[in-house]
């Protein structure tokens, strides 16, 4: 059985991807009473016609199945607990790569070659959990959280001159570091609406907007530090100075705190 250069490259990429998802964090995994399991699968098919040497059609089918073990509930009503809580969630990923190469020579019979490989790896995700009750959350007793599902794009256009005397509720950790406070998009709401789950993103995942959530600090010289606390009413998007407008040159390049070294 032959594998052409394109297939070999994809196969090498498959092994690389499998190696990447198989790197667990070293934090101990807390134990909770119940666990919710979510399973979803997706299949991607691409067809590439090769018209020069050895005319052929190559079909690549990738099936990804993800099983997520979500611990919970994490917050025990009436119990003495110190917030925020750090919780580890396990994700089991399975990739099946199916490579089909169909040859259609101008002379002689055609041929069909196939190569199937499956790779399984697990990764542990770190989530920071806080109560959904405003009196126990960030910003004090008067804080009102943004609704679950709120994205950064829904926080306004951040146009210059919008300074109207209403200031963002700056996080004291950001202030202490000489940085501003922004919202990356609201955290997940779980536990029947009683728990905010904010994902601690790794540097290599930062390009995915769906992985960035909660409040974070941003500052000059492209500084960034995730807070992993839920966004509150009045928050603006990252790199938005409500009196000057959006700082389009800002980027999360120099990280403070967790998330960079693991990536």
Short mmCIF file of C-alpha atoms in Angstrom, two decimals:
data_model
loop_
_atom_site.label_atom_id
_atom_site.label_comp_id
_atom_site.label_asym_id
_atom_site.label_seq_id
_atom_site.Cartn_x
_atom_site.Cartn_y
_atom_site.Cartn_z
CA UNK A 1 0.00 0.00 0.00
CA UNK A 2 1.38 3.39 -0.98
CA UNK A 3 0.94 6.73 0.75
CA UNK A 4 1.72 9.82 -1.29
CA UNK A 5 3.41 12.93 0.03
CA UNK A 6 0.13 14.74 0.71
CA UNK A 7 -1.15 11.81 2.75
CA UNK A 8 2.10 11.51 4.66
CA UNK A 9 1.96 15.20 5.53
CA UNK A 10 -1.61 14.89 6.78
CA UNK A 11 -0.75 11.76 8.74
CA UNK A 12 2.17 13.54 10.36
CA UNK A 13 -0.18 16.42 11.19
CA UNK A 14 -2.62 13.95 12.70
CA UNK A 15 0.04 12.52 15.00
CA UNK A 16 1.12 16.05 15.95
CA UNK A 17 -2.45 16.99 16.79
CA UNK A 18 -2.89 13.86 18.86
CA UNK A 19 0.29 14.64 20.78
CA UNK A 20 -0.96 18.15 21.49
CA UNK A 21 -4.28 17.17 23.04
CA UNK A 22 -2.64 14.49 25.14
CA UNK A 23 -0.75 16.93 27.38
CA UNK A 24 -2.54 17.03 30.76
CA UNK A 25 -2.09 19.65 33.45
CA UNK A 26 -0.52 18.52 36.67
CA UNK A 27 -3.08 20.02 39.06
CA UNK A 28 -4.93 17.51 41.27
CA UNK A 29 -8.49 16.73 40.19
CA UNK A 30 -11.14 17.61 42.79
CA UNK A 31 -13.88 15.07 43.49
CA UNK A 32 -17.54 16.10 43.37
CA UNK A 33 -20.81 14.30 43.88
CA UNK A 34 -22.12 14.13 40.33
CA UNK A 35 -20.70 14.35 36.84
CA UNK A 36 -22.42 15.32 33.59
CA UNK A 37 -21.12 13.71 30.42
CA UNK A 38 -21.45 15.48 27.07
CA UNK A 39 -20.63 13.67 23.81
CA UNK A 40 -20.56 15.26 20.37
CA UNK A 41 -19.08 14.28 17.04
CA UNK A 42 -18.33 16.01 13.76
CA UNK A 43 -17.05 14.86 10.37
CA UNK A 44 -15.13 16.96 7.85
CA UNK A 45 -14.66 15.81 4.26
CA UNK A 46 -12.37 17.47 1.72
CA UNK A 47 -11.70 16.45 -1.89
CA UNK A 48 -8.55 17.44 -3.74
CA UNK A 49 -8.20 16.68 -7.47
CA UNK A 50 -4.60 16.18 -8.61
CA UNK A 51 -4.38 16.74 -12.36
CA UNK A 52 -0.65 16.53 -13.05
CA UNK A 53 1.59 13.47 -12.48
CA UNK A 54 -0.55 10.38 -11.76
CA UNK A 55 -3.96 12.08 -12.17
CA UNK A 56 -6.11 11.19 -9.16
CA UNK A 57 -8.69 12.37 -6.67
CA UNK A 58 -7.77 12.36 -2.99
CA UNK A 59 -10.50 12.36 -0.33
CA UNK A 60 -9.76 13.09 3.32
CA UNK A 61 -12.38 12.29 5.97
CA UNK A 62 -11.73 13.36 9.56
CA UNK A 63 -14.15 12.40 12.33
CA UNK A 64 -13.72 14.03 15.75
CA UNK A 65 -15.58 12.69 18.77
CA UNK A 66 -15.34 14.61 22.04
CA UNK A 67 -16.50 13.29 25.41
CA UNK A 68 -16.50 15.90 28.17
CA UNK A 69 -16.80 14.98 31.83
CA UNK A 70 -18.19 17.98 33.69
CA UNK A 71 -18.02 17.78 37.50
CA UNK A 72 -20.78 19.32 39.51
CA UNK A 73 -22.52 20.77 41.25
CA UNK A 74 -19.42 22.35 42.72
CA UNK A 75 -20.90 24.90 45.11
CA UNK A 76 -22.59 23.39 48.16
CA UNK A 77 -25.46 25.57 49.50
CA UNK A 78 -24.85 26.61 53.10
CA UNK A 79 -21.34 25.17 53.22
CA UNK A 80 -18.31 27.25 54.13
CA UNK A 81 -16.36 27.54 50.88
CA UNK A 82 -13.63 29.91 49.78
CA UNK A 83 -14.14 31.44 46.34
CA UNK A 84 -13.08 31.31 43.63
CA UNK A 85 -12.84 27.51 43.30
CA UNK A 86 -10.42 25.86 40.86
CA UNK A 87 -11.98 22.85 39.14
CA UNK A 88 -10.44 20.41 36.66
CA UNK A 89 -12.62 19.07 33.84
CA UNK A 90 -11.53 16.09 31.73
CA UNK A 91 -12.02 16.01 27.95
CA UNK A 92 -11.45 12.80 25.99
CA UNK A 93 -10.86 13.37 22.26
CA UNK A 94 -10.88 10.75 19.53
CA UNK A 95 -9.73 11.50 15.96
CA UNK A 96 -10.26 9.09 13.07
CA UNK A 97 -8.41 9.90 9.84
CA UNK A 98 -9.61 8.16 6.67
CA UNK A 99 -7.56 8.83 3.53
CA UNK A 100 -8.90 7.64 0.17
CA UNK A 101 -6.87 8.03 -3.03
CA UNK A 102 -8.71 7.24 -6.26
CA UNK A 103 -6.56 7.02 -9.40
CA UNK A 104 -7.95 7.61 -12.88
CA UNK A 105 -5.14 6.99 -15.34
CA UNK A 106 -5.61 7.86 -19.00
CA UNK A 107 -4.20 4.45 -19.87
CA UNK A 108 -4.66 1.25 -17.90
CA UNK A 109 -7.05 0.42 -15.03
CA UNK A 110 -7.65 2.76 -12.11
CA UNK A 111 -6.87 2.02 -8.48
CA UNK A 112 -8.12 2.83 -4.98
CA UNK A 113 -5.93 3.11 -1.93
CA UNK A 114 -7.15 3.71 1.63
CA UNK A 115 -5.50 4.41 4.96
CA UNK A 116 -7.40 4.68 8.27
CA UNK A 117 -5.89 5.66 11.61
CA UNK A 118 -7.40 6.57 14.98
CA UNK A 119 -5.80 8.58 17.77
CA UNK A 120 -7.18 9.12 21.27
CA UNK A 121 -5.94 11.60 23.83
CA UNK A 122 -7.23 13.33 26.93
CA UNK A 123 -6.74 16.85 28.23
CA UNK A 124 -7.60 18.41 31.57
CA UNK A 125 -9.14 21.87 31.43
CA UNK A 126 -8.94 24.34 34.31
CA UNK A 127 -12.08 26.29 35.21
CA UNK A 128 -12.54 28.96 37.88
CA UNK A 129 -15.95 28.76 39.56
CA UNK A 130 -17.78 31.51 41.47
CA UNK A 131 -21.38 31.82 42.70
CA UNK A 132 -23.91 33.44 40.40
CA UNK A 133 -25.41 35.48 43.25
CA UNK A 134 -24.23 39.10 42.85
CA UNK A 135 -23.67 39.53 46.59
CA UNK A 136 -21.02 36.81 46.46
CA UNK A 137 -19.54 37.69 43.10
CA UNK A 138 -17.23 40.40 41.79
CA UNK A 139 -17.94 44.10 42.06
CA UNK A 140 -19.66 44.07 45.42
CA UNK A 141 -23.30 43.71 46.42
CA UNK A 142 -24.50 46.12 43.70
CA UNK A 143 -22.88 44.19 40.87
CA UNK A 144 -25.12 42.83 38.13
CA UNK A 145 -23.66 40.18 35.90
CA UNK A 146 -23.96 40.29 32.15
CA UNK A 147 -26.26 37.57 30.79
CA UNK A 148 -24.76 34.20 29.93
CA UNK A 149 -23.82 34.00 26.26
CA UNK A 150 -22.87 37.69 25.97
CA UNK A 151 -20.00 38.04 23.50
CA UNK A 152 -17.35 40.74 23.34
CA UNK A 153 -18.89 42.05 20.11
CA UNK A 154 -22.12 42.76 21.99
CA UNK A 155 -20.41 45.13 24.42
CA UNK A 156 -20.55 48.09 22.04
CA UNK A 157 -18.44 49.60 19.32
CA UNK A 158 -16.10 51.39 21.77
CA UNK A 159 -16.21 54.63 19.82
CA UNK A 160 -14.03 57.49 20.93
CA UNK A 161 -15.65 60.17 23.05
CA UNK A 162 -18.07 57.85 24.84
CA UNK A 163 -16.72 59.01 28.20
CA UNK A 164 -19.86 60.16 30.06
CA UNK A 165 -18.66 60.00 33.64
CA UNK A 166 -19.66 56.34 34.08
CA UNK A 167 -16.47 54.44 34.67
CA UNK A 168 -15.86 50.74 34.26
CA UNK A 169 -15.75 48.81 37.55
CA UNK A 170 -12.00 48.31 37.46
CA UNK A 171 -10.71 45.14 39.08
CA UNK A 172 -8.27 45.94 41.87
CA UNK A 173 -5.80 43.35 40.57
CA UNK A 174 -5.66 45.23 37.28
CA UNK A 175 -5.33 48.58 39.02
CA UNK A 176 -2.46 47.29 41.17
CA UNK A 177 -0.60 46.28 38.00
CA UNK A 178 -1.26 49.57 36.21
CA UNK A 179 -3.64 47.89 33.76
CA UNK A 180 -7.24 48.37 32.61
CA UNK A 181 -10.16 45.94 32.99
CA UNK A 182 -12.01 44.45 30.04
CA UNK A 183 -14.49 41.69 29.24
CA UNK A 184 -13.65 38.89 26.81
CA UNK A 185 -17.22 37.55 26.73
CA UNK A 186 -19.31 36.14 29.55
CA UNK A 187 -18.42 32.91 31.34
CA UNK A 188 -20.53 29.74 31.25
CA UNK A 189 -23.51 29.53 33.59
CA UNK A 190 -23.94 26.05 35.08
CA UNK A 191 -25.43 24.33 38.11
CA UNK A 192 -29.00 25.34 37.15
CA UNK A 193 -27.95 28.97 37.05
CA UNK A 194 -26.06 29.01 40.36
CA UNK A 195 -22.42 28.81 39.19
CA UNK A 196 -20.26 30.86 36.85
CA UNK A 197 -17.59 28.76 35.13
CA UNK A 198 -14.73 30.75 33.59
CA UNK A 199 -12.21 28.89 31.47
CA UNK A 200 -8.48 29.46 32.07
CA UNK A 201 -7.26 29.77 28.51
CA UNK A 202 -3.78 28.72 27.40
CA UNK A 203 -1.67 30.98 25.23
CA UNK A 204 -1.87 28.58 22.29
CA UNK A 205 -5.70 28.69 22.51
CA UNK A 206 -6.03 32.46 22.71
CA UNK A 207 -6.70 32.84 18.97
CA UNK A 208 -10.02 31.01 19.48
CA UNK A 209 -12.59 33.58 20.74
CA UNK A 210 -14.75 30.79 22.14
CA UNK A 211 -12.02 29.88 24.64
CA UNK A 212 -11.61 33.40 26.02
CA UNK A 213 -14.13 34.32 28.70
CA UNK A 214 -14.59 36.46 31.76
CA UNK A 215 -12.83 39.61 32.87
CA UNK A 216 -9.16 40.24 32.13
CA UNK A 217 -6.53 42.93 32.55
CA UNK A 218 -4.93 44.65 29.58
CA UNK A 219 -2.30 47.33 29.44
CA UNK A 220 0.40 49.08 27.50
CA UNK A 221 3.19 47.10 25.90
CA UNK A 222 0.65 44.42 24.92
CA UNK A 223 0.27 43.13 28.47
CA UNK A 224 -2.50 40.69 29.38
CA UNK A 225 -3.68 38.83 32.46
CA UNK A 226 -6.86 36.77 32.69
CA UNK A 227 -8.94 37.16 35.85
CA UNK A 228 -11.43 34.34 35.20
CA UNK A 229 -14.27 36.19 36.92
CA UNK A 230 -17.69 36.81 35.31
CA UNK A 231 -18.28 40.05 33.44
CA UNK A 232 -20.55 42.68 35.02
CA UNK A 233 -22.87 45.31 33.61
CA UNK A 234 -20.82 48.30 32.50
CA UNK A 235 -17.83 46.28 31.29
CA UNK A 236 -16.34 47.13 27.92
CA UNK A 237 -14.47 44.87 25.53
CA UNK A 238 -10.76 44.25 25.81
CA UNK A 239 -8.50 47.10 24.65
CA UNK A 240 -11.39 49.56 24.90
CA UNK A 241 -10.70 52.86 26.62
CA UNK A 242 -14.16 54.36 26.97
CA UNK A 243 -12.73 57.88 26.72
CA UNK A 244 -10.38 57.28 23.79
CA UNK A 245 -11.87 54.43 21.83
CA UNK A 246 -10.54 51.04 20.81
CA UNK A 247 -6.79 50.48 20.93
CA UNK A 248 -6.50 48.54 17.66
CA UNK A 249 -2.78 47.93 18.15
CA UNK A 250 -3.22 46.03 21.42
CA UNK A 251 -2.68 42.28 21.55
CA UNK A 252 -2.23 39.69 24.29
CA UNK A 253 1.48 39.14 23.78
CA UNK A 254 3.07 39.52 27.20
CA UNK A 255 1.11 37.48 29.74
CA UNK A 256 1.01 38.01 33.49
CA UNK A 257 -0.15 35.11 35.62
CA UNK A 258 -1.24 31.59 34.58
CA UNK A 259 -1.98 30.45 31.07
CA UNK A 260 1.19 31.24 29.15
CA UNK A 261 3.80 28.74 30.37
CA UNK A 262 1.39 25.82 29.97
CA UNK A 263 0.86 26.65 26.31
#
